[in-house]
Amino acid sequence: MGGRELEFVREAFDSNYIAPLGPQVDAFEEEFARKVGAKYATALSSGTAALHLVLRYAGVAGGDEVICSTFTFVASANAIKYQHAQPVFIDSSFDSWDMDVELLQKELHRRAENGRLPKALMLVHLYGQPADLDPIMELCEKYDIFLIEDAAEALGAEYKGRMPGTFGRAGIFSFNGNKIITTSGGGMVVSDDINLIKKVNFWATQARDPEVYYQHSELGYNYRLSNILAAIGRGQLRVLDERVARKREIFARYLKGLGDLPGLEFMPEPGYGRATRWLTCVIIDPEIAGVDRNKVMQELEKHNIESRPTWKPMHLQPLYRESPVVGGKVAEELFAKGLCLPSGTGMSDDDLERVIKAVRECFKA
Ligand SMILES: *Cc1c(COP(=O)(O)O)cnc(C)c1O
């Protein structure tokens, strides 16, 4: 926690609003929208819920196809499946680890010729890295495709001076425990379209018709964020810049301490933007390094240091075996060789030195 969370939680208690609505929710939405540079925001119980309702707003339903980054966390794809639609996965590029723009362009062109354009595009900004938005937005405009940005991992990043999540028709963020700021669980939809925000909000509160009695004409969900958690979010929002700065400092330290190791490469940062370095991720080429990713993980574990493999691409998931994929080799390689180093902002410089030393030892043998 950052420092002021309890103060806002106390406000919530004093007002006695212990519910999925209230002044803390209103304030959090307003402050969040201002911080990221969107016109409107609505707070939900999770990033996944946010993706789900935005897809519904996009009109995605059974039989539709939605293009999605294959190199992502499963929630991006699951939200498509919740709407009974089919994800079509697209590979990443080595330059950003995000969606390969050239592959996307070719796929959309091919689909336009066959009259089979997707209903929406789910664009993921992975590990705090902004995807190349300008050409992607251009393609979405050209083919009239609804762009949803999954910015769950990229709060605080920049693309040409603006925050990812504010370029598409809607962007979503997550406040799950592992994200750069957290409410223990929670999510947000941002958009410049007030109708989208109102509709998402309506569905998230059980789709209750504006009558004095309980009447429902549409299927709704219980997806709103509690007033208590919104209070935590307000405190967290105030330390976001600090967190991004520390995440980037952690990355810089790892780069300094490990950058010379043969066969070890860091996630690049393309010239168009600024990553948050939410996690410091590397790829290890066993041919050159003489050690593979799994061995490094095991060795770190012996020092009681937890590290994780990068996300397993969606097209390799048993759950999405049947879904089409365009390319896939890049994401497969990033998965086979990728390692996420400990990147918590609570780590001290001594902790970082200890990790660096342990990684270096793996490369000595
Ligand atoms: C965390 C995450 C989500 C889901 O957010 P929750 O709040 O955990 O539901 C979606 N997409 C990506 C890329 C994520 O990392």
mmCIF file of C-alpha atoms and ligand atoms in Angstrom:
data_model
loop_
_atom_site.group_PDB
_atom_site.id
_atom_site.type_symbol
_atom_site.label_atom_id
_atom_site.label_comp_id
_atom_site.label_asym_id
_atom_site.label_seq_id
_atom_site.Cartn_x
_atom_site.Cartn_y
_atom_site.Cartn_z
ATOM 1 C CA MET A 1 0.000 0.000 0.000
ATOM 2 C CA GLY A 2 1.077 3.538 -0.658
ATOM 3 C CA GLY A 3 0.079 5.531 2.420
ATOM 4 C CA ARG A 4 -3.285 7.240 2.001
ATOM 5 C CA GLU A 5 -5.475 4.183 1.368
ATOM 6 C CA LEU A 6 -6.627 3.879 4.993
ATOM 7 C CA GLU A 7 -7.622 7.527 5.037
ATOM 8 C CA PHE A 8 -10.007 6.963 2.094
ATOM 9 C CA VAL A 9 -11.236 3.653 3.554
ATOM 10 C CA ARG A 10 -11.996 5.538 6.781
ATOM 11 C CA GLU A 11 -14.004 8.059 4.737
ATOM 12 C CA ALA A 12 -15.958 5.131 3.295
ATOM 13 C CA PHE A 13 -16.641 3.743 6.765
ATOM 14 C CA ASP A 14 -17.615 7.169 8.112
ATOM 15 C CA SER A 15 -20.102 7.615 5.285
ATOM 16 C CA ASN A 16 -21.358 4.044 5.938
ATOM 17 C CA TYR A 17 -21.341 3.262 2.207
ATOM 18 C CA ILE A 18 -20.237 -0.383 2.329
ATOM 19 C CA ALA A 19 -21.700 -1.275 -1.035
ATOM 20 C CA PRO A 20 -20.879 -1.611 -4.727
ATOM 21 C CA LEU A 21 -21.612 2.066 -5.175
ATOM 22 C CA GLY A 22 -20.943 5.264 -3.260
ATOM 23 C CA PRO A 23 -18.832 8.406 -3.215
ATOM 24 C CA GLN A 24 -15.476 6.532 -3.251
ATOM 25 C CA VAL A 25 -16.467 4.702 -6.435
ATOM 26 C CA ASP A 26 -17.519 7.987 -8.066
ATOM 27 C CA ALA A 27 -14.293 9.712 -7.002
ATOM 28 C CA PHE A 28 -12.104 6.783 -8.081
ATOM 29 C CA GLU A 29 -13.715 6.732 -11.537
ATOM 30 C CA GLU A 30 -13.294 10.462 -11.955
ATOM 31 C CA GLU A 31 -9.693 10.525 -10.721
ATOM 32 C CA PHE A 32 -8.778 7.480 -12.786
ATOM 33 C CA ALA A 33 -10.214 8.889 -16.011
ATOM 34 C CA ARG A 34 -8.317 12.128 -15.443
ATOM 35 C CA LYS A 35 -5.070 10.275 -14.684
ATOM 36 C CA VAL A 36 -5.123 8.156 -17.860
ATOM 37 C CA GLY A 37 -6.555 10.912 -20.064
ATOM 38 C CA ALA A 38 -9.943 9.383 -20.897
ATOM 39 C CA LYS A 39 -13.273 11.202 -20.749
ATOM 40 C CA TYR A 40 -15.148 8.570 -18.722
ATOM 41 C CA ALA A 41 -14.482 5.521 -16.577
ATOM 42 C CA THR A 42 -16.538 2.913 -14.759
ATOM 43 C CA ALA A 43 -15.152 0.705 -11.989
ATOM 44 C CA LEU A 44 -15.842 -3.038 -12.038
ATOM 45 C CA SER A 45 -15.032 -6.093 -9.938
ATOM 46 C CA SER A 46 -12.194 -7.225 -12.231
ATOM 47 C CA GLY A 47 -10.348 -6.573 -15.465
ATOM 48 C CA THR A 48 -11.895 -9.745 -16.852
ATOM 49 C CA ALA A 49 -15.411 -8.431 -16.153
ATOM 50 C CA ALA A 50 -14.393 -5.217 -17.916
ATOM 51 C CA LEU A 51 -13.281 -7.121 -21.032
ATOM 52 C CA HIS A 52 -16.463 -9.169 -21.000
ATOM 53 C CA LEU A 53 -18.846 -6.203 -20.921
ATOM 54 C CA VAL A 54 -16.915 -4.188 -23.516
ATOM 55 C CA LEU A 55 -17.070 -7.160 -25.899
ATOM 56 C CA ARG A 56 -20.794 -7.363 -25.305
ATOM 57 C CA TYR A 57 -21.096 -3.647 -26.087
ATOM 58 C CA ALA A 58 -19.134 -4.252 -29.299
ATOM 59 C CA GLY A 59 -21.961 -6.602 -30.287
ATOM 60 C CA VAL A 60 -19.755 -9.682 -30.138
ATOM 61 C CA ALA A 61 -21.947 -12.789 -29.963
ATOM 62 C CA GLY A 62 -22.109 -16.467 -30.953
ATOM 63 C CA GLY A 63 -20.577 -17.145 -34.358
ATOM 64 C CA ASP A 64 -18.508 -13.938 -34.409
ATOM 65 C CA GLU A 65 -14.753 -13.874 -34.579
ATOM 66 C CA VAL A 66 -12.499 -11.608 -32.517
ATOM 67 C CA ILE A 67 -8.830 -11.098 -33.271
ATOM 68 C CA CYS A 68 -6.671 -11.376 -30.159
ATOM 69 C CA SER A 69 -2.981 -11.365 -29.243
ATOM 70 C CA THR A 70 -1.844 -14.957 -28.665
ATOM 71 C CA PHE A 71 0.907 -13.887 -26.265
ATOM 72 C CA THR A 72 -1.230 -12.845 -23.299
ATOM 73 C CA PHE A 73 -2.816 -13.967 -20.054
ATOM 74 C CA VAL A 74 -5.841 -16.242 -20.517
ATOM 75 C CA ALA A 75 -8.391 -13.609 -19.371
ATOM 76 C CA SER A 76 -8.132 -11.740 -22.713
ATOM 77 C CA ALA A 77 -9.273 -14.813 -24.636
ATOM 78 C CA ASN A 78 -11.724 -16.071 -22.027
ATOM 79 C CA ALA A 79 -13.789 -12.888 -22.266
ATOM 80 C CA ILE A 80 -14.276 -13.657 -25.983
ATOM 81 C CA LYS A 81 -15.411 -17.166 -25.118
ATOM 82 C CA TYR A 82 -17.867 -15.825 -22.493
ATOM 83 C CA GLN A 83 -19.685 -14.188 -25.430
ATOM 84 C CA HIS A 84 -19.625 -17.538 -27.304
ATOM 85 C CA ALA A 85 -17.405 -16.009 -29.988
ATOM 86 C CA GLN A 86 -14.273 -17.457 -31.534
ATOM 87 C CA PRO A 87 -10.856 -15.913 -30.872
ATOM 88 C CA VAL A 88 -8.447 -15.744 -33.801
ATOM 89 C CA PHE A 89 -4.948 -15.465 -32.407
ATOM 90 C CA ILE A 90 -2.174 -13.347 -33.862
ATOM 91 C CA ASP A 91 1.520 -13.697 -33.180
ATOM 92 C CA SER A 92 3.811 -11.136 -31.545
ATOM 93 C CA SER A 93 6.806 -9.327 -32.975
ATOM 94 C CA PHE A 94 10.261 -9.564 -31.391
ATOM 95 C CA ASP A 95 10.495 -5.741 -31.417
ATOM 96 C CA SER A 96 7.820 -5.247 -28.770
ATOM 97 C CA TRP A 97 6.567 -8.746 -27.813
ATOM 98 C CA ASP A 98 3.111 -7.290 -28.614
ATOM 99 C CA MET A 99 0.913 -7.951 -31.673
ATOM 100 C CA ASP A 100 2.774 -8.120 -34.997
ATOM 101 C CA VAL A 101 1.284 -5.277 -37.038
ATOM 102 C CA GLU A 102 2.334 -6.696 -40.396
ATOM 103 C CA LEU A 103 0.699 -10.052 -39.682
ATOM 104 C CA LEU A 104 -2.451 -8.265 -38.554
ATOM 105 C CA GLN A 105 -2.530 -6.170 -41.696
ATOM 106 C CA LYS A 106 -2.157 -9.220 -43.960
ATOM 107 C CA GLU A 107 -4.798 -11.152 -42.054
ATOM 108 C CA LEU A 108 -7.326 -8.306 -42.206
ATOM 109 C CA HIS A 109 -6.643 -7.806 -45.907
ATOM 110 C CA ARG A 110 -7.165 -11.526 -46.568
ATOM 111 C CA ARG A 111 -10.351 -11.541 -44.524
ATOM 112 C CA ALA A 112 -11.725 -8.425 -46.229
ATOM 113 C CA GLU A 113 -11.295 -10.148 -49.590
ATOM 114 C CA ASN A 114 -13.186 -13.194 -48.332
ATOM 115 C CA GLY A 115 -15.872 -11.073 -46.654
ATOM 116 C CA ARG A 116 -14.987 -12.453 -43.212
ATOM 117 C CA LEU A 117 -13.841 -9.496 -41.155
ATOM 118 C CA PRO A 118 -13.711 -9.954 -37.371
ATOM 119 C CA LYS A 119 -16.197 -8.173 -35.139
ATOM 120 C CA ALA A 120 -13.541 -6.732 -32.841
ATOM 121 C CA LEU A 121 -9.846 -6.572 -32.105
ATOM 122 C CA MET A 122 -8.562 -7.358 -28.623
ATOM 123 C CA LEU A 123 -5.173 -5.662 -28.458
ATOM 124 C CA VAL A 124 -3.005 -6.514 -25.454
ATOM 125 C CA HIS A 125 -0.244 -4.274 -24.073
ATOM 126 C CA LEU A 126 1.840 -6.973 -22.418
ATOM 127 C CA TYR A 127 4.199 -6.630 -19.454
ATOM 128 C CA GLY A 128 3.753 -2.844 -19.428
ATOM 129 C CA GLN A 129 4.746 -2.553 -23.086
ATOM 130 C CA PRO A 130 2.551 -0.397 -25.354
ATOM 131 C CA ALA A 131 1.669 -2.026 -28.691
ATOM 132 C CA ASP A 132 2.205 -0.001 -31.874
ATOM 133 C CA LEU A 133 -1.144 1.800 -31.792
ATOM 134 C CA ASP A 134 -1.017 4.193 -34.771
ATOM 135 C CA PRO A 135 -0.929 1.610 -37.576
ATOM 136 C CA ILE A 136 -3.324 -0.639 -35.660
ATOM 137 C CA MET A 137 -5.846 2.189 -35.235
ATOM 138 C CA GLU A 138 -5.544 2.959 -38.921
ATOM 139 C CA LEU A 139 -6.358 -0.665 -39.790
ATOM 140 C CA CYS A 140 -9.337 -0.685 -37.424
ATOM 141 C CA GLU A 141 -10.675 2.462 -39.046
ATOM 142 C CA LYS A 142 -10.111 1.164 -42.551
ATOM 143 C CA TYR A 143 -11.934 -2.115 -41.892
ATOM 144 C CA ASP A 144 -14.424 -0.711 -39.361
ATOM 145 C CA ILE A 145 -13.328 -2.955 -36.500
ATOM 146 C CA PHE A 146 -14.114 -2.242 -32.852
ATOM 147 C CA LEU A 147 -10.797 -1.821 -31.007
ATOM 148 C CA ILE A 148 -10.599 -2.937 -27.368
ATOM 149 C CA GLU A 149 -7.347 -2.342 -25.547
ATOM 150 C CA ASP A 150 -6.434 -4.804 -22.829
ATOM 151 C CA ALA A 151 -4.177 -2.490 -20.828
ATOM 152 C CA ALA A 152 -4.446 -4.586 -17.631
ATOM 153 C CA GLU A 153 -0.649 -4.799 -17.436
ATOM 154 C CA ALA A 154 0.146 -1.389 -18.886
ATOM 155 C CA LEU A 155 -1.260 1.245 -16.515
ATOM 156 C CA GLY A 156 1.229 4.120 -16.525
ATOM 157 C CA ALA A 157 2.805 3.299 -19.900
ATOM 158 C CA GLU A 158 3.026 5.809 -22.756
ATOM 159 C CA TYR A 159 2.509 5.682 -26.485
ATOM 160 C CA LYS A 160 3.681 8.887 -28.164
ATOM 161 C CA GLY A 161 2.987 10.770 -24.939
ATOM 162 C CA ARG A 162 -0.478 9.297 -24.264
ATOM 163 C CA MET A 163 -1.495 6.331 -22.137
ATOM 164 C CA PRO A 164 -2.394 3.056 -23.830
ATOM 165 C CA GLY A 165 -6.005 2.145 -23.072
ATOM 166 C CA THR A 166 -7.238 5.537 -24.329
ATOM 167 C CA PHE A 167 -6.808 4.920 -28.075
ATOM 168 C CA GLY A 168 -9.452 2.297 -28.849
ATOM 169 C CA ARG A 169 -13.226 2.492 -28.475
ATOM 170 C CA ALA A 170 -12.573 1.310 -24.918
ATOM 171 C CA GLY A 171 -9.634 0.317 -22.751
ATOM 172 C CA ILE A 172 -9.598 -1.886 -19.681
ATOM 173 C CA PHE A 173 -7.360 -1.968 -16.618
ATOM 174 C CA SER A 174 -6.965 -4.374 -13.702
ATOM 175 C CA PHE A 175 -6.328 -3.848 -9.994
ATOM 176 C CA ASN A 176 -5.694 -7.499 -9.244
ATOM 177 C CA GLY A 177 -3.078 -8.218 -6.566
ATOM 178 C CA ASN A 178 -0.250 -8.732 -9.071
ATOM 179 C CA LYS A 179 -0.759 -5.488 -11.035
ATOM 180 C CA ILE A 180 1.182 -2.226 -10.685
ATOM 181 C CA ILE A 181 -1.496 -0.822 -8.378
ATOM 182 C CA THR A 182 -4.071 -2.971 -6.651
ATOM 183 C CA THR A 183 -7.352 -2.898 -4.757
ATOM 184 C CA SER A 184 -6.870 -6.646 -4.023
ATOM 185 C CA GLY A 185 -9.268 -7.186 -6.923
ATOM 186 C CA GLY A 186 -10.921 -4.794 -9.339
ATOM 187 C CA GLY A 187 -11.022 -3.398 -12.845
ATOM 188 C CA MET A 188 -11.878 -0.321 -14.878
ATOM 189 C CA VAL A 189 -13.301 0.462 -18.298
ATOM 190 C CA VAL A 190 -12.316 3.790 -19.837
ATOM 191 C CA SER A 191 -13.808 5.338 -22.954
ATOM 192 C CA ASP A 192 -14.677 8.659 -24.563
ATOM 193 C CA ASP A 193 -18.080 7.175 -25.450
ATOM 194 C CA ILE A 194 -20.577 7.973 -22.682
ATOM 195 C CA ASN A 195 -23.090 5.475 -24.084
ATOM 196 C CA LEU A 196 -20.565 2.673 -23.757
ATOM 197 C CA ILE A 197 -19.798 3.620 -20.148
ATOM 198 C CA LYS A 198 -23.490 3.895 -19.244
ATOM 199 C CA LYS A 199 -24.349 0.563 -20.819
ATOM 200 C CA VAL A 200 -21.443 -1.271 -19.181
ATOM 201 C CA ASN A 201 -22.435 0.232 -15.849
ATOM 202 C CA PHE A 202 -26.057 -0.852 -16.383
ATOM 203 C CA TRP A 203 -25.139 -4.465 -17.215
ATOM 204 C CA ALA A 204 -22.700 -4.551 -14.273
ATOM 205 C CA THR A 205 -25.512 -3.671 -11.824
ATOM 206 C CA GLN A 206 -27.828 -6.563 -12.810
ATOM 207 C CA ALA A 207 -29.335 -4.571 -15.720
ATOM 208 C CA ARG A 208 -32.071 -3.127 -13.576
ATOM 209 C CA ASP A 209 -34.617 -1.126 -15.546
ATOM 210 C CA PRO A 210 -35.347 2.429 -14.366
ATOM 211 C CA GLU A 211 -38.557 1.496 -12.523
ATOM 212 C CA VAL A 212 -39.412 1.791 -8.847
ATOM 213 C CA TYR A 213 -39.817 -2.003 -8.672
ATOM 214 C CA TYR A 214 -37.267 -4.631 -9.781
ATOM 215 C CA GLN A 215 -37.743 -5.081 -13.491
ATOM 216 C CA HIS A 216 -35.229 -6.582 -15.903
ATOM 217 C CA SER A 217 -35.438 -6.605 -19.693
ATOM 218 C CA GLU A 218 -31.828 -7.560 -20.333
ATOM 219 C CA LEU A 219 -29.395 -10.075 -18.844
ATOM 220 C CA GLY A 220 -27.158 -8.398 -16.285
ATOM 221 C CA TYR A 221 -24.235 -9.238 -14.022
ATOM 222 C CA ASN A 222 -23.045 -8.409 -10.526
ATOM 223 C CA TYR A 223 -19.771 -6.823 -11.656
ATOM 224 C CA ARG A 224 -19.515 -3.525 -9.744
ATOM 225 C CA LEU A 225 -16.572 -2.537 -7.548
ATOM 226 C CA SER A 226 -17.245 -2.052 -3.833
ATOM 227 C CA ASN A 227 -16.961 1.401 -2.288
ATOM 228 C CA ILE A 228 -14.291 0.084 0.130
ATOM 229 C CA LEU A 229 -12.080 -1.224 -2.669
ATOM 230 C CA ALA A 230 -12.530 2.009 -4.615
ATOM 231 C CA ALA A 231 -11.206 3.845 -1.540
ATOM 232 C CA ILE A 232 -8.071 1.680 -1.681
ATOM 233 C CA GLY A 233 -7.820 2.425 -5.404
ATOM 234 C CA ARG A 234 -7.820 6.171 -4.774
ATOM 235 C CA GLY A 235 -4.860 5.809 -2.416
ATOM 236 C CA GLN A 236 -3.063 3.561 -4.901
ATOM 237 C CA LEU A 237 -3.600 5.933 -7.801
ATOM 238 C CA ARG A 238 -1.570 8.528 -5.922
ATOM 239 C CA VAL A 239 1.532 6.313 -5.935
ATOM 240 C CA LEU A 240 1.264 5.170 -9.565
ATOM 241 C CA ASP A 241 3.984 7.502 -10.896
ATOM 242 C CA GLU A 242 6.308 6.451 -8.082
ATOM 243 C CA ARG A 243 5.630 2.791 -8.859
ATOM 244 C CA VAL A 244 6.388 3.225 -12.561
ATOM 245 C CA ALA A 245 9.622 5.039 -11.695
ATOM 246 C CA ARG A 246 10.671 2.248 -9.317
ATOM 247 C CA LYS A 247 9.737 -0.486 -11.833
ATOM 248 C CA ARG A 248 11.925 1.214 -14.423
ATOM 249 C CA GLU A 249 14.733 1.574 -11.876
ATOM 250 C CA ILE A 250 14.499 -2.156 -11.111
ATOM 251 C CA PHE A 251 14.757 -2.888 -14.837
ATOM 252 C CA ALA A 252 17.787 -0.571 -15.159
ATOM 253 C CA ARG A 253 19.535 -2.353 -12.278
ATOM 254 C CA TYR A 254 18.952 -5.778 -13.827
ATOM 255 C CA LEU A 255 20.193 -4.460 -17.164
ATOM 256 C CA LYS A 256 23.342 -3.110 -15.544
ATOM 257 C CA GLY A 257 23.950 -6.286 -13.563
ATOM 258 C CA LEU A 258 23.085 -8.849 -16.268
ATOM 259 C CA GLY A 259 23.312 -7.014 -19.609
ATOM 260 C CA ASP A 260 26.724 -8.472 -20.444
ATOM 261 C CA LEU A 261 25.687 -12.139 -20.062
ATOM 262 C CA PRO A 262 25.895 -14.027 -23.364
ATOM 263 C CA GLY A 263 22.569 -15.427 -24.572
ATOM 264 C CA LEU A 264 20.467 -13.255 -22.255
ATOM 265 C CA GLU A 265 18.299 -10.514 -23.775
ATOM 266 C CA PHE A 266 15.872 -8.080 -22.187
ATOM 267 C CA MET A 267 12.394 -7.210 -23.486
ATOM 268 C CA PRO A 268 13.109 -4.317 -25.868
ATOM 269 C CA GLU A 269 11.486 -0.896 -25.667
ATOM 270 C CA PRO A 270 10.408 0.385 -29.097
ATOM 271 C CA GLY A 271 11.126 4.030 -29.919
ATOM 272 C CA TYR A 272 7.428 4.975 -30.096
ATOM 273 C CA GLY A 273 6.732 4.577 -26.411
ATOM 274 C CA ARG A 274 7.673 4.078 -22.838
ATOM 275 C CA ALA A 275 7.095 0.768 -21.051
ATOM 276 C CA THR A 276 6.353 0.642 -17.334
ATOM 277 C CA ARG A 277 8.577 -2.442 -16.958
ATOM 278 C CA TRP A 278 5.776 -3.883 -14.831
ATOM 279 C CA LEU A 279 7.864 -7.057 -14.891
ATOM 280 C CA THR A 280 11.484 -7.289 -15.955
ATOM 281 C CA CYS A 281 11.407 -10.033 -18.597
ATOM 282 C CA VAL A 282 14.350 -11.676 -20.323
ATOM 283 C CA ILE A 283 14.846 -14.417 -22.877
ATOM 284 C CA ILE A 284 17.613 -16.936 -22.442
ATOM 285 C CA ASP A 285 19.034 -18.689 -25.499
ATOM 286 C CA PRO A 286 20.414 -22.005 -24.186
ATOM 287 C CA GLU A 287 22.686 -22.497 -27.216
ATOM 288 C CA ILE A 288 24.643 -19.375 -26.347
ATOM 289 C CA ALA A 289 24.052 -19.152 -22.608
ATOM 290 C CA GLY A 290 24.872 -22.791 -21.861
ATOM 291 C CA VAL A 291 21.903 -22.839 -19.506
ATOM 292 C CA ASP A 292 18.160 -22.792 -20.199
ATOM 293 C CA ARG A 293 15.270 -20.892 -18.668
ATOM 294 C CA ASN A 294 14.017 -23.809 -16.574
ATOM 295 C CA LYS A 295 17.463 -24.437 -15.103
ATOM 296 C CA VAL A 296 17.782 -20.758 -14.140
ATOM 297 C CA MET A 297 14.353 -20.917 -12.465
ATOM 298 C CA GLN A 298 15.410 -24.017 -10.500
ATOM 299 C CA GLU A 299 18.702 -22.471 -9.426
ATOM 300 C CA LEU A 300 16.956 -19.283 -8.268
ATOM 301 C CA GLU A 301 14.447 -21.403 -6.360
ATOM 302 C CA LYS A 302 17.364 -22.938 -4.415
ATOM 303 C CA HIS A 303 18.160 -19.413 -3.206
ATOM 304 C CA ASN A 304 14.494 -18.988 -2.257
ATOM 305 C CA ILE A 305 14.043 -16.565 -5.188
ATOM 306 C CA GLU A 306 10.792 -16.965 -7.122
ATOM 307 C CA SER A 307 10.806 -16.355 -10.871
ATOM 308 C CA ARG A 308 8.206 -17.316 -13.481
ATOM 309 C CA PRO A 309 8.093 -18.354 -17.111
ATOM 310 C CA THR A 310 6.554 -15.834 -19.509
ATOM 311 C CA TRP A 311 2.856 -16.356 -20.425
ATOM 312 C CA LYS A 312 2.079 -19.522 -22.361
ATOM 313 C CA PRO A 313 0.595 -18.399 -25.698
ATOM 314 C CA MET A 314 -3.136 -18.948 -26.159
ATOM 315 C CA HIS A 315 -2.732 -21.079 -29.284
ATOM 316 C CA LEU A 316 -0.763 -23.592 -27.195
ATOM 317 C CA GLN A 317 -3.450 -23.787 -24.487
ATOM 318 C CA PRO A 318 -5.523 -26.983 -24.400
ATOM 319 C CA LEU A 319 -8.588 -24.748 -23.926
ATOM 320 C CA TYR A 320 -7.979 -22.984 -27.262
ATOM 321 C CA ARG A 321 -6.744 -25.956 -29.282
ATOM 322 C CA GLU A 322 -9.537 -25.446 -31.830
ATOM 323 C CA SER A 323 -9.023 -21.709 -32.365
ATOM 324 C CA PRO A 324 -7.226 -20.462 -35.467
ATOM 325 C CA VAL A 325 -3.818 -18.803 -35.154
ATOM 326 C CA VAL A 326 -1.888 -16.571 -37.549
ATOM 327 C CA GLY A 327 1.846 -17.230 -37.178
ATOM 328 C CA GLY A 328 2.787 -18.252 -33.656
ATOM 329 C CA LYS A 329 6.493 -19.026 -33.780
ATOM 330 C CA VAL A 330 7.564 -15.766 -32.117
ATOM 331 C CA ALA A 331 5.251 -16.216 -29.137
ATOM 332 C CA GLU A 332 6.339 -19.855 -28.906
ATOM 333 C CA GLU A 333 9.962 -18.794 -28.685
ATOM 334 C CA LEU A 334 9.206 -16.038 -26.171
ATOM 335 C CA PHE A 335 7.441 -18.656 -24.087
ATOM 336 C CA ALA A 336 10.150 -21.315 -24.421
ATOM 337 C CA LYS A 337 12.968 -18.954 -23.457
ATOM 338 C CA GLY A 338 11.232 -16.210 -21.462
ATOM 339 C CA LEU A 339 11.713 -15.574 -17.770
ATOM 340 C CA CYS A 340 10.083 -12.938 -15.529
ATOM 341 C CA LEU A 341 12.489 -11.829 -12.829
ATOM 342 C CA PRO A 342 11.282 -10.701 -9.394
ATOM 343 C CA SER A 343 10.074 -7.132 -9.987
ATOM 344 C CA GLY A 344 8.103 -6.107 -6.907
ATOM 345 C CA THR A 345 8.472 -2.451 -5.972
ATOM 346 C CA GLY A 346 8.821 -3.566 -2.353
ATOM 347 C CA MET A 347 12.234 -5.096 -3.135
ATOM 348 C CA SER A 348 15.310 -3.323 -1.805
ATOM 349 C CA ASP A 349 18.459 -2.717 -3.828
ATOM 350 C CA ASP A 350 20.131 -5.450 -1.769
ATOM 351 C CA ASP A 351 17.374 -7.877 -2.789
ATOM 352 C CA LEU A 352 18.042 -7.000 -6.425
ATOM 353 C CA GLU A 353 21.785 -7.544 -5.992
ATOM 354 C CA ARG A 354 21.050 -10.963 -4.508
ATOM 355 C CA VAL A 355 18.945 -11.933 -7.564
ATOM 356 C CA ILE A 356 21.586 -10.598 -9.951
ATOM 357 C CA LYS A 357 24.295 -12.599 -8.201
ATOM 358 C CA ALA A 358 22.205 -15.784 -8.297
ATOM 359 C CA VAL A 359 21.456 -15.375 -12.033
ATOM 360 C CA ARG A 360 25.129 -14.714 -12.807
ATOM 361 C CA GLU A 361 26.077 -17.938 -11.011
ATOM 362 C CA CYS A 362 23.867 -19.925 -13.412
ATOM 363 C CA PHE A 363 25.847 -18.597 -16.361
ATOM 364 C CA LYS A 364 29.244 -19.518 -14.875
ATOM 365 C CA ALA A 365 28.973 -23.290 -15.114
HETATM 366 C C1 LIG B 1 -4.592 -9.417 -15.117
HETATM 367 C C2 LIG B 1 -4.964 -9.434 -16.536
HETATM 368 C C3 LIG B 1 -6.310 -9.449 -16.945
HETATM 369 C C4 LIG B 1 -7.464 -9.664 -16.018
HETATM 370 O O1 LIG B 1 -7.590 -8.800 -14.972
HETATM 371 P P1 LIG B 1 -8.304 -9.311 -13.612
HETATM 372 O O2 LIG B 1 -8.524 -8.054 -12.861
HETATM 373 O O3 LIG B 1 -7.308 -10.232 -12.936
HETATM 374 O O4 LIG B 1 -9.558 -9.996 -13.989
HETATM 375 C C5 LIG B 1 -6.589 -9.336 -18.301
HETATM 376 N N1 LIG B 1 -5.612 -9.249 -19.200
HETATM 377 C C6 LIG B 1 -4.312 -9.262 -18.859
HETATM 378 C C7 LIG B 1 -3.286 -9.130 -19.938
HETATM 379 C C8 LIG B 1 -3.933 -9.382 -17.512
HETATM 380 O O5 LIG B 1 -2.651 -9.425 -17.187
#
